[in-house]
XYZ file of C-alpha atoms in Angstrom:
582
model
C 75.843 20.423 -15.605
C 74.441 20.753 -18.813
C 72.425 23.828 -19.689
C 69.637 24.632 -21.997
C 70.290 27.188 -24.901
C 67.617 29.353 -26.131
C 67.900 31.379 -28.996
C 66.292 34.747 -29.274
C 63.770 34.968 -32.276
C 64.288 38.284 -34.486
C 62.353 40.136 -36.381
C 63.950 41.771 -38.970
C 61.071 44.735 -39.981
C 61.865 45.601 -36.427
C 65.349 45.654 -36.715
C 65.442 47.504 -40.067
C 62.784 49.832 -38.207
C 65.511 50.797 -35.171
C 68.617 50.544 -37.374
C 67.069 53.388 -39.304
C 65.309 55.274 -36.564
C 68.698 55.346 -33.829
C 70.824 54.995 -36.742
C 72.498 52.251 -35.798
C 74.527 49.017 -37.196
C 71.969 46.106 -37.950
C 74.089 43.986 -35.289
C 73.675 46.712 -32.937
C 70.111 47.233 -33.308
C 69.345 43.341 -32.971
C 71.529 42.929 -29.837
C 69.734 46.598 -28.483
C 66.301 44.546 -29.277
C 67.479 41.494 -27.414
C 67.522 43.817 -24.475
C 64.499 44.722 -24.751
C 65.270 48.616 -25.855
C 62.859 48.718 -28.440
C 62.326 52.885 -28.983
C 65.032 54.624 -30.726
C 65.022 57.012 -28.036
C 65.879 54.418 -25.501
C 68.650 52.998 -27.867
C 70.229 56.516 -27.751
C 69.839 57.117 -23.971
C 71.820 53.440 -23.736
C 74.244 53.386 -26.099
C 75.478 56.838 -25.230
C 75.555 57.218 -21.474
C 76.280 60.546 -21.557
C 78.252 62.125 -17.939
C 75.115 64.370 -17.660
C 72.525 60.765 -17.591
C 73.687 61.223 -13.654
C 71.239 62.703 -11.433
C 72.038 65.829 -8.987
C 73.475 64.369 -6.127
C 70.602 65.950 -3.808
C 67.894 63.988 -5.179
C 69.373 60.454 -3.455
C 67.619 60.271 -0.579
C 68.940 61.556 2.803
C 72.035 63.319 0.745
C 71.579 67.100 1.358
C 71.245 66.545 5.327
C 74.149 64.242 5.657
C 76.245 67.211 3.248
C 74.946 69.696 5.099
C 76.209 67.735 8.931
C 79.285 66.910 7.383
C 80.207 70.514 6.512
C 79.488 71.198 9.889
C 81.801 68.922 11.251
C 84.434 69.714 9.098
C 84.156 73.674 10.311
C 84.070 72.640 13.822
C 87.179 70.592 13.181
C 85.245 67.540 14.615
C 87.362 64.422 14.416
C 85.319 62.311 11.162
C 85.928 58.538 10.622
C 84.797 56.747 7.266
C 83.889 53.239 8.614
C 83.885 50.894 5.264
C 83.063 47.777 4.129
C 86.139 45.298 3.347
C 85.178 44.529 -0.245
C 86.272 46.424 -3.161
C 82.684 48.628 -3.200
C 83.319 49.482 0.252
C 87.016 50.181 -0.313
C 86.444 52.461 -3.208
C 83.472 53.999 -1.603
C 85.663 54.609 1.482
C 88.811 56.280 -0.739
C 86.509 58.447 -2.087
C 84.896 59.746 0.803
C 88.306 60.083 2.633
C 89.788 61.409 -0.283
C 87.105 64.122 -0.539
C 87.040 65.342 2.950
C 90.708 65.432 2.696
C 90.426 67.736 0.173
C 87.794 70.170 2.126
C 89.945 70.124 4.837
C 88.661 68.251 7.440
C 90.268 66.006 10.428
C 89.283 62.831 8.715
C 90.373 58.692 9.277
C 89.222 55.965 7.727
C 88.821 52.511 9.227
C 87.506 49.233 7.588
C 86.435 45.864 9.915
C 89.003 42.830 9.811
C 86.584 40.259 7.735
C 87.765 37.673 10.048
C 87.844 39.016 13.550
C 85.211 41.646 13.245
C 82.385 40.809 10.754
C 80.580 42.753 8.275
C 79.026 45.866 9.392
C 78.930 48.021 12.159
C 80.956 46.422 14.951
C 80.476 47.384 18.717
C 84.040 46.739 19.816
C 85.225 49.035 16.825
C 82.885 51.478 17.666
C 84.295 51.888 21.401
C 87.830 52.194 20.265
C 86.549 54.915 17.767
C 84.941 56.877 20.426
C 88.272 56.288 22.366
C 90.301 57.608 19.744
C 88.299 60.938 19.719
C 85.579 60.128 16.565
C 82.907 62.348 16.777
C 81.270 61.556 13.294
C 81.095 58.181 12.090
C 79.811 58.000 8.068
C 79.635 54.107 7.132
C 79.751 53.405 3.249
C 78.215 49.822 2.054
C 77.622 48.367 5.533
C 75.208 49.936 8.510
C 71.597 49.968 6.719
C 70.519 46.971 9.257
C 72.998 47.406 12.227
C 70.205 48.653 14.411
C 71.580 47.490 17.821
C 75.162 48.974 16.801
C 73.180 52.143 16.121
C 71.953 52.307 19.016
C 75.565 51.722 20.911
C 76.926 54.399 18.939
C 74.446 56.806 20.419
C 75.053 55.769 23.908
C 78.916 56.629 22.934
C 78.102 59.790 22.100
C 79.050 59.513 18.248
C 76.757 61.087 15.592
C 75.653 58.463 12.679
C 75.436 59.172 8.302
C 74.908 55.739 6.868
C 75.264 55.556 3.464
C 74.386 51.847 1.913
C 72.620 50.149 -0.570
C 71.961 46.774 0.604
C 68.363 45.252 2.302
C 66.717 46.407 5.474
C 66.166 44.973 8.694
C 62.918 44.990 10.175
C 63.450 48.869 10.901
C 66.213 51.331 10.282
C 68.415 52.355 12.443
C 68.691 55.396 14.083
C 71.040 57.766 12.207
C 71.913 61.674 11.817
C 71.307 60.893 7.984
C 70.406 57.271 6.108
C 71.672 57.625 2.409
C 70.030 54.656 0.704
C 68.549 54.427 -3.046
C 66.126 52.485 -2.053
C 64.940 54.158 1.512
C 61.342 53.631 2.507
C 58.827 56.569 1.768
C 61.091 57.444 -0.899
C 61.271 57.523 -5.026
C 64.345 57.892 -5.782
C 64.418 56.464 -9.954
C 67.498 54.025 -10.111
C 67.613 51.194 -6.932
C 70.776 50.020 -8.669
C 73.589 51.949 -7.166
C 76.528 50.570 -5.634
C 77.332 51.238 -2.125
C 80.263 53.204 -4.059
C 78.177 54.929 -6.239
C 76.468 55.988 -3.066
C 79.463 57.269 -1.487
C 80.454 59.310 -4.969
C 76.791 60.826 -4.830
C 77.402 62.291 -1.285
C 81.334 62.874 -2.177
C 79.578 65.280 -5.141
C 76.665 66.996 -2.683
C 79.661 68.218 -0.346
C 81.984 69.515 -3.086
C 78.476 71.533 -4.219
C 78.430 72.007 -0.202
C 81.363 73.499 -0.194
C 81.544 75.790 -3.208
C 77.783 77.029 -1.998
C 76.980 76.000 -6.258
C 75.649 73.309 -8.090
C 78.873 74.316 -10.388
C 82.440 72.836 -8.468
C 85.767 74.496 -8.550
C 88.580 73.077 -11.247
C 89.917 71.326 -8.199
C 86.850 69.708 -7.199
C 86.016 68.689 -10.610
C 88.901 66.772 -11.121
C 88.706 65.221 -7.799
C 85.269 64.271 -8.869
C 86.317 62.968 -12.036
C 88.848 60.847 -10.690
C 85.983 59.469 -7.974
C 83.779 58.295 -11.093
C 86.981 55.771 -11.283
C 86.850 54.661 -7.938
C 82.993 54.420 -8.290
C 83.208 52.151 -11.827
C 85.774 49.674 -9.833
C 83.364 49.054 -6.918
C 80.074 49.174 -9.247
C 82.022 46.292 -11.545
C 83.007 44.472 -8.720
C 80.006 44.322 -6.709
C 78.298 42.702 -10.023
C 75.334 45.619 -9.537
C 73.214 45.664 -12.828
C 75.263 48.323 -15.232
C 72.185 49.831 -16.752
C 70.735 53.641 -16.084
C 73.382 55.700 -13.739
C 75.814 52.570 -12.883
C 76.069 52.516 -17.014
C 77.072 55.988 -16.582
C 79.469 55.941 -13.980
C 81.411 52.794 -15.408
C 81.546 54.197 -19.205
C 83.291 57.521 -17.908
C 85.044 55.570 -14.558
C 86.774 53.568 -17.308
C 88.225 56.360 -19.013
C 89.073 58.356 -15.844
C 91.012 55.261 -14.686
C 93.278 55.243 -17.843
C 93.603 58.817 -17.861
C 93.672 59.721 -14.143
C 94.228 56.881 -12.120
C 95.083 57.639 -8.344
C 98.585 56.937 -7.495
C 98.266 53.776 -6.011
C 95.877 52.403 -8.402
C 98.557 53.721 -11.173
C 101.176 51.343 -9.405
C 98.591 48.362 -9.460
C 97.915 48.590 -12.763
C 101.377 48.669 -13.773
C 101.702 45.471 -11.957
C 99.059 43.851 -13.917
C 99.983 45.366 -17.190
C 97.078 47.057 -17.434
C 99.442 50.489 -18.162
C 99.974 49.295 -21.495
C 96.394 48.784 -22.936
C 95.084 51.655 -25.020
C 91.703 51.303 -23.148
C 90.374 49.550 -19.518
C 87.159 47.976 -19.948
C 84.978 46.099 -17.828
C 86.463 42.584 -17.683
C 89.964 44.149 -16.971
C 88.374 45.505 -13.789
C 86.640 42.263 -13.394
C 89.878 39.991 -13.279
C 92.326 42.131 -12.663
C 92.071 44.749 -10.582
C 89.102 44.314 -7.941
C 90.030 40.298 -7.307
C 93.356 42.245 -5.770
C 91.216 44.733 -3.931
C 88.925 41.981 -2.591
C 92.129 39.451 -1.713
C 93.287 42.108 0.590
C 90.032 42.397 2.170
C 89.191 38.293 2.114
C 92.631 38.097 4.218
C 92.038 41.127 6.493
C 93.903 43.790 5.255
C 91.370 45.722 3.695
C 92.989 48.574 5.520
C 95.825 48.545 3.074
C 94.026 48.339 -0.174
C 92.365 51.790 1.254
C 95.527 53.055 1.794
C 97.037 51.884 -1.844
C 93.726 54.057 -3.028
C 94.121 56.886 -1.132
C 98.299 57.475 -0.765
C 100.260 60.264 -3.100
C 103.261 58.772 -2.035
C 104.933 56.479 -4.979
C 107.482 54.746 -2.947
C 104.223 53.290 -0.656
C 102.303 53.059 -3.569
C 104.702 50.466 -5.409
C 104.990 48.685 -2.253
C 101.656 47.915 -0.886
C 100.611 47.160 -4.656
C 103.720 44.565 -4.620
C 102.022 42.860 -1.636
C 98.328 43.009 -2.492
C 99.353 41.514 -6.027
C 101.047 38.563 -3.814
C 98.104 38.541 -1.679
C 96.111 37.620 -4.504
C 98.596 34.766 -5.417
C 97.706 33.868 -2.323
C 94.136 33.616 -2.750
C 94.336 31.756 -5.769
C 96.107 28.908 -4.476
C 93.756 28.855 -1.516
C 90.000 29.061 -3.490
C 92.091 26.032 -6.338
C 92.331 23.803 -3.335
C 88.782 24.772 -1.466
C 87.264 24.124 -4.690
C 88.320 20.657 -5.165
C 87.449 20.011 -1.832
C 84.232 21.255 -2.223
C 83.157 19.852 -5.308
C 84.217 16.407 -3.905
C 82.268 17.004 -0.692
C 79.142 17.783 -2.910
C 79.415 14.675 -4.859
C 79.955 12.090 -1.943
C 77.373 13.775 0.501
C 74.857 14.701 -2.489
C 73.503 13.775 -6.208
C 73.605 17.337 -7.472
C 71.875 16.816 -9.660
C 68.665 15.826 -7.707
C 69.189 17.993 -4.724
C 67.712 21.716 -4.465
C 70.721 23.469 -2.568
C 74.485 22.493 -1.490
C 75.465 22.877 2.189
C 78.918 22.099 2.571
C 81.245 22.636 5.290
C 84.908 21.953 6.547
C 86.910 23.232 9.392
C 90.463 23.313 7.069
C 88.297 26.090 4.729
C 89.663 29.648 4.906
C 86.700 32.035 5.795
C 88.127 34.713 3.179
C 88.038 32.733 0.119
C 84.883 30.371 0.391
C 82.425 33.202 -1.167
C 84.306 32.880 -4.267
C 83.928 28.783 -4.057
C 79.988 29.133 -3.224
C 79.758 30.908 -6.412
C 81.878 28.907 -8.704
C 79.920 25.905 -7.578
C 76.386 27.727 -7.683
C 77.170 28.202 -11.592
C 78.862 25.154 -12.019
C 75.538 22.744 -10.445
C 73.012 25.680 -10.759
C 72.134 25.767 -7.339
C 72.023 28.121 -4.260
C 75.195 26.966 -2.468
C 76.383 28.128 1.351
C 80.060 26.758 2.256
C 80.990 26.886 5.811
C 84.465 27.712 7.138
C 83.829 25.679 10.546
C 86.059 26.666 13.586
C 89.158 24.728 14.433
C 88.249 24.024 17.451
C 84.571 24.103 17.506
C 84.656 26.780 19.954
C 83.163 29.744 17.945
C 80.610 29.772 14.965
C 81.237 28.577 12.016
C 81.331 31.394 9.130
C 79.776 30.851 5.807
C 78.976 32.550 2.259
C 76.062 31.771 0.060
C 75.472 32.140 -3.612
C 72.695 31.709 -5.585
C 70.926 31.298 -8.698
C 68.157 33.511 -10.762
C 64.793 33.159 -9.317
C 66.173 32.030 -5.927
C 66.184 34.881 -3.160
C 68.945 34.181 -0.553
C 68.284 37.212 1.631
C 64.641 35.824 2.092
C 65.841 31.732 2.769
C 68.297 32.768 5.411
C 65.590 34.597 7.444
C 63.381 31.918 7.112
C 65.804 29.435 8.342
C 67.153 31.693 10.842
C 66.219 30.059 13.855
C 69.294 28.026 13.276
C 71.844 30.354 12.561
C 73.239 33.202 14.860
C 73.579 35.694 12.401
C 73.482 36.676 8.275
C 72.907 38.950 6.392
C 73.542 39.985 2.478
C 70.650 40.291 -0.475
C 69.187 38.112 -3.014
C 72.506 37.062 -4.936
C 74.756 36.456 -2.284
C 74.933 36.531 1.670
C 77.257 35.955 4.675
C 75.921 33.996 7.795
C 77.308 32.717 10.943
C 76.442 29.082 12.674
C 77.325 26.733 15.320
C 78.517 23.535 14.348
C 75.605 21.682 16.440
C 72.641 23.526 14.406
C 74.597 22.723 11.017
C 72.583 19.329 10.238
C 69.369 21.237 11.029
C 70.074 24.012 8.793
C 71.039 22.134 5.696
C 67.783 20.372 5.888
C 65.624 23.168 6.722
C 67.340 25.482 3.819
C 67.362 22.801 1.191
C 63.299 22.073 2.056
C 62.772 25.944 1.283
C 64.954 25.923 -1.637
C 62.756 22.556 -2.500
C 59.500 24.703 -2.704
C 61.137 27.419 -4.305
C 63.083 25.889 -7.194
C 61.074 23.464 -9.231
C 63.078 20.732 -11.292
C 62.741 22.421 -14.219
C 64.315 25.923 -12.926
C 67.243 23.504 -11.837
C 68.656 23.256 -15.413
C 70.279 26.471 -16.271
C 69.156 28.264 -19.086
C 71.713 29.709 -21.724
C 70.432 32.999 -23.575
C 71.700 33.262 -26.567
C 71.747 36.455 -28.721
C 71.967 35.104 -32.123
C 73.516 32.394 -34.387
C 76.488 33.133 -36.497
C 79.365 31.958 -38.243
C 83.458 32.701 -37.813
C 83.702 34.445 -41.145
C 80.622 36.566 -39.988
C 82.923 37.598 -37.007
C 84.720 40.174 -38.442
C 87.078 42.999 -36.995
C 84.397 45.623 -38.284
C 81.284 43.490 -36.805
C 83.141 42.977 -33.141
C 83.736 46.645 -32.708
C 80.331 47.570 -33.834
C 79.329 45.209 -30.549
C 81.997 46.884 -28.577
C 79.339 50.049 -29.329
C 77.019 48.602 -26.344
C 79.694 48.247 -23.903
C 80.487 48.678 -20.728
C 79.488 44.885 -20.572
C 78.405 42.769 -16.882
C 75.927 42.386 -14.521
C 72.511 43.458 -16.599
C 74.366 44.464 -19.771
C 76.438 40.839 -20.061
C 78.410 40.637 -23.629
C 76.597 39.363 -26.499
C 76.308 35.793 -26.267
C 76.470 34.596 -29.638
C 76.872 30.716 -31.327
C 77.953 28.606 -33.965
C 77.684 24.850 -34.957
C 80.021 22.521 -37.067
C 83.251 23.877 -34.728
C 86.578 21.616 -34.766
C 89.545 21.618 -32.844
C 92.459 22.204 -35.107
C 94.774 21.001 -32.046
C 94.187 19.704 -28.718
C 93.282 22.463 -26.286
C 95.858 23.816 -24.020
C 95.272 24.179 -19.747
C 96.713 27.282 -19.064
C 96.536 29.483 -15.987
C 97.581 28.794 -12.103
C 96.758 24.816 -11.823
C 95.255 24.544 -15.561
C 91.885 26.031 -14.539
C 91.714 27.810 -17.981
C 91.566 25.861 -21.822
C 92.832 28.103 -24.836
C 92.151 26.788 -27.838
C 92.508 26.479 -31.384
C 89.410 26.438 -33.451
C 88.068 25.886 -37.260
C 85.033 26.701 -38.709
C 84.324 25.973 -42.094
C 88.277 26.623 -43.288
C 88.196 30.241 -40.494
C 90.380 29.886 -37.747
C 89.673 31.573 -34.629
C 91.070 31.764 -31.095
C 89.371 30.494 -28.143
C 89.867 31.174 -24.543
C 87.489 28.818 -21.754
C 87.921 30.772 -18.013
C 87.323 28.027 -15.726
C 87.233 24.984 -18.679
C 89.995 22.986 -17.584
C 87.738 20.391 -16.776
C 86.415 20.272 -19.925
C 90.298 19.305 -22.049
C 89.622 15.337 -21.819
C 85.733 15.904 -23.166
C 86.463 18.413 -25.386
C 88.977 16.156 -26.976
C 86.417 13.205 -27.484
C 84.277 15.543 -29.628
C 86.841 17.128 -31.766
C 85.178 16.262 -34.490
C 82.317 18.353 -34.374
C 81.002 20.554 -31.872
C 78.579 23.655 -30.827
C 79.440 26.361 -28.858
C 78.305 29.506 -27.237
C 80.723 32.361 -26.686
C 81.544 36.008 -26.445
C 83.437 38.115 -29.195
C 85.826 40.316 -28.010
C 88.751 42.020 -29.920
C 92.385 40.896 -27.885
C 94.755 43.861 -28.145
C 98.582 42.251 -27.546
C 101.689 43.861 -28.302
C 100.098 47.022 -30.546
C 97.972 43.921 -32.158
C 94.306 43.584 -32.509
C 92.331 40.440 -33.098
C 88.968 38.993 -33.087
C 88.989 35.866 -30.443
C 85.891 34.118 -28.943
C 85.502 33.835 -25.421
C 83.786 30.357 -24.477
C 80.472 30.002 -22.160
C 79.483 26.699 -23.303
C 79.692 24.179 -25.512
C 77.766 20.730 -26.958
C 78.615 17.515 -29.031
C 77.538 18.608 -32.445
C 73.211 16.899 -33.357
C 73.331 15.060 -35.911
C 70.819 16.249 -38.668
């Protein structure tokens, strides 16, 4: 749907004011002031991120008493289970905390839900066959913060509770040994923003201090810990937290610590994905490469395995479990080309998306795994909150489903209020997982796109585009990219500069590229400077793009491709318009 650009005003005393003051580029200060980091002392804080920005471990709340129970348990040789989430945060959060215990000694498992047969969070059934198995300790990472009845069950089994989480509360907490939470009531902890990895490497860092009775860690700890701030960037990138304050932090030095000291089975994924080869990892190559793989294992129930890929030393079972998950993510690909379409038709013959507040779409033939990824192609594609459904088969169990939304639009919040119809959900304001029964499915559509109705005017229902600045090609020089590259690590809160430029033609007709042509690459001219252009997700756009070759606008992100030894300055399209006439 077409989207509204706005163009940030400037002031240039202002910028000539923090270029001097931070002694910074002009492009950098103007981009830092489009943030809104106007003192130069900010600008510093940001644009160097130093290691020590992260606060001691002790001040998260509930930290010292869970590091202080652990180390107890690991003494007393009690048996310890990590019980993770199945998405990449909860994967890496889990291979940290396994890999750190491991390290200290202790008699420690791991074990992460089946998305399909289980469900997020704490399960009951899983708990049993823990306490079977001999688990005394149970430490969740990015799940358990509003699994108050399972709380309760693992009591009555006898096993001791540390939740560690960062996601929204139910109407109480649960009763735990410890709650680790940025965000826990009666608290003041400074950054809400942390990943439920980032979470897990804060507690992983309180028991290496634990355990060396110092705030200062042995050489072996250190590098353990260094190697965790990897595990912690993958799961902050992937669980599209805001990367400002510590999660800035943690992903500018995780990045490094992945090129430079990569776990062995994350070494062996990377090879498969080439990402061995590039000088530096940044954001998007976490983005699109690596956690998609992490989260295809999870979306088709073998999370288990991408824990194990984190965790093993052994190459042999490194190579081959990242062989598979790579496949696995073929595999997923294929399946979210073909929900899509479906999807997409289904909106357009059941709705006018463009008049209705919120898409509800369901099918029995959608795979449960796969249709969060959908929801939130669509929700950006029509601007919308979107839920898909994966109904049952045989209408015999509830229907599972994934919602995305939109800025402004607080899914958490619309789920409870509708939840009379559903028999469970849970998630925060961006996305959320529910389950239904086929029978209440008419109800709920009407009752959640009503809220959405009240919530959403018509005018938040065109998406706006925020554009940094206005430029040319020629202005897009090597020199002028990298100085951008100076505010990286780019996503969620920190997105690339957006920039634009009018009076764009095709120099040849653009190119579908990709698994089913989902991508455009493209040539482009601008005033007699060629340039590069890459569209993720702009297949759809070839036939229009073509009609307009003339002359067009459009909004994209520099970034500098490195191929082959080779670096160049290529554009990376959001957007684009038929070029006004004057």
């Amino acid at each position: 749907m077409p989207k509204q650009w706005r163009i940030h005003s400037h002031d240039s005393q202002r910028i000539a004011q923090l270029e001097r003051a931070a002694g910074v580029p002009t492009v950098v200060a103007q981009l830092l002031l489009c943030r809104g980091i106007y003192d130069p002392a900010d600008a510093r804080l940001f644009l160097d991120a130093k290691l020590s920005g992260l606060r001691e471990p002790d001040a998260l709340p509930g930290v010292l008493r869970a590091a202080e129970r652990i180390i107890a348990a690991v003494a007393a040789r009690e048996r310890i289970t990590i019980y993770g989430d199945y998405d990449a945060d909860g994967m890496t959060g889990t291979a940290t905390l396994f890999l750190c215990l491991r390290l200290l000694g202790a008699d420690v498992g791991y074990f992460v839900p089946n998305r399909l047969d289980d469900g997020y969070g704490l399960n009951a059934d899983s708990l049993r066959m823990l306490a079977e198995r001999g688990t005394k300790l149970v430490i969740t990472v990015d799940c358990g913060i509003a699994n108050i009845a399972e709380a309760e069950i693992a009591r009555e089994l006898g096993l001791e509770l540390i939740i560690t989480d960062h996601h929204e509360f139910a109407e109480r907490l649960p009763a735990a040994a410890a709650l680790i939470h940025p965000r826990l009531p009666g608290h003041a902890y400074p950054f809400g923003g942390l990943s439920g990895s980032g979470v897990a490497f804060k507690l992983a860092w309180a028991l290496c201090q634990q355990a060396n009775q110092a705030k200062r860690v042995s050489e072996r700890m250190r590098e353990f810990l260094l190697q965790a701030v990897g595990l912690a960037a993958i799961g902050t990138i992937a669980d599209m937290v805001p990367l400002l304050d510590e999660n800035r932090v943690l992903v500018r030095h995780g990045l490094n610590s992945l090129k430079e000291r990569p776990t062995v089975g994350l070494a062996a994924l990377m090879r498969r994905v080439g990402l061995d080869k590039k000088l530096r990892i940044e954001c998007e190559d976490v983005g699109f490469a690596l956690a998609p793989r992490l989260n295809a294992a999870g979306r088709f129930g073998q999370a288990q395995l991408a824990v194990e890929l984190l965790t093993t030393d052994n190459l042999a079972r490194a190579e081959a479990l990242a062989e598979y998950i790579n496949e696995l993510n073929g595999s997923r690909e294929s399946l979210e080309r073909s929900i899509y379409l479906a999807a997409n038709k289904q909106a357009q013959e059941l709705y006018d998306p463009e008049m209705v507040p919120a898409l509800v779409l369901a099918d029995p033939n959608w795979h449960a795994g796969v249709i969060g990824i959908v929801a939130g192609r669509l929700a950006e594609k029509y601007h919308r909150p979107v839920v898909l459904i994966a109904l049952d088969a045989l209408g015999t169990k509830p229907g599972i489903g994934s919602a995305r939304s939109v800025r402004g639009f607080n899914l958490h919040e619309a789920l409870a209020a509708c939840s009379q119809h559903l028999v469970s959900h849970g998630g925060h304001a961006a996305a959320a997982g529910l389950k239904i029964d086929e029978a209440r499915l008419a109800d709920f559509r009407a009752d959640f796109c009503s809220y959405a109705a009240n919530e959403i005017s018509a005018a938040d229902r065109v998406a706006e585009l925020w554009i940094d600045s206005e430029t040319t090609f020629s202005a897009l020089t090597m020199r002028a990219v990298e100085q951008i590259e100076q505010l990286a690590p780019f996503g969620q809160g920190n997105t690339r500069p957006l920039l634009c430029a009018s009076g764009v033609r095709l120099a040849e007709a653009p190119k579908k590229i990709g698994g089913g042509g989902r991508h455009l690459s493209l040539k482009l001219v601008q005033h007699g400077v060629s340039l590069r252009g890459i569209a993720f997700g702009g297949g759809e756009w070839a036939d229009e793009l073509q009609r307009h070759s003339g002359g067009l606008s459009l909004a994209f992100r520099p970034i500098i491709n490195e191929f082959h030894g080779r670096r160049t300055v290529e554009i990376q399209i959001s957007d684009w318009q038929p070029l006004r006439a004057p």
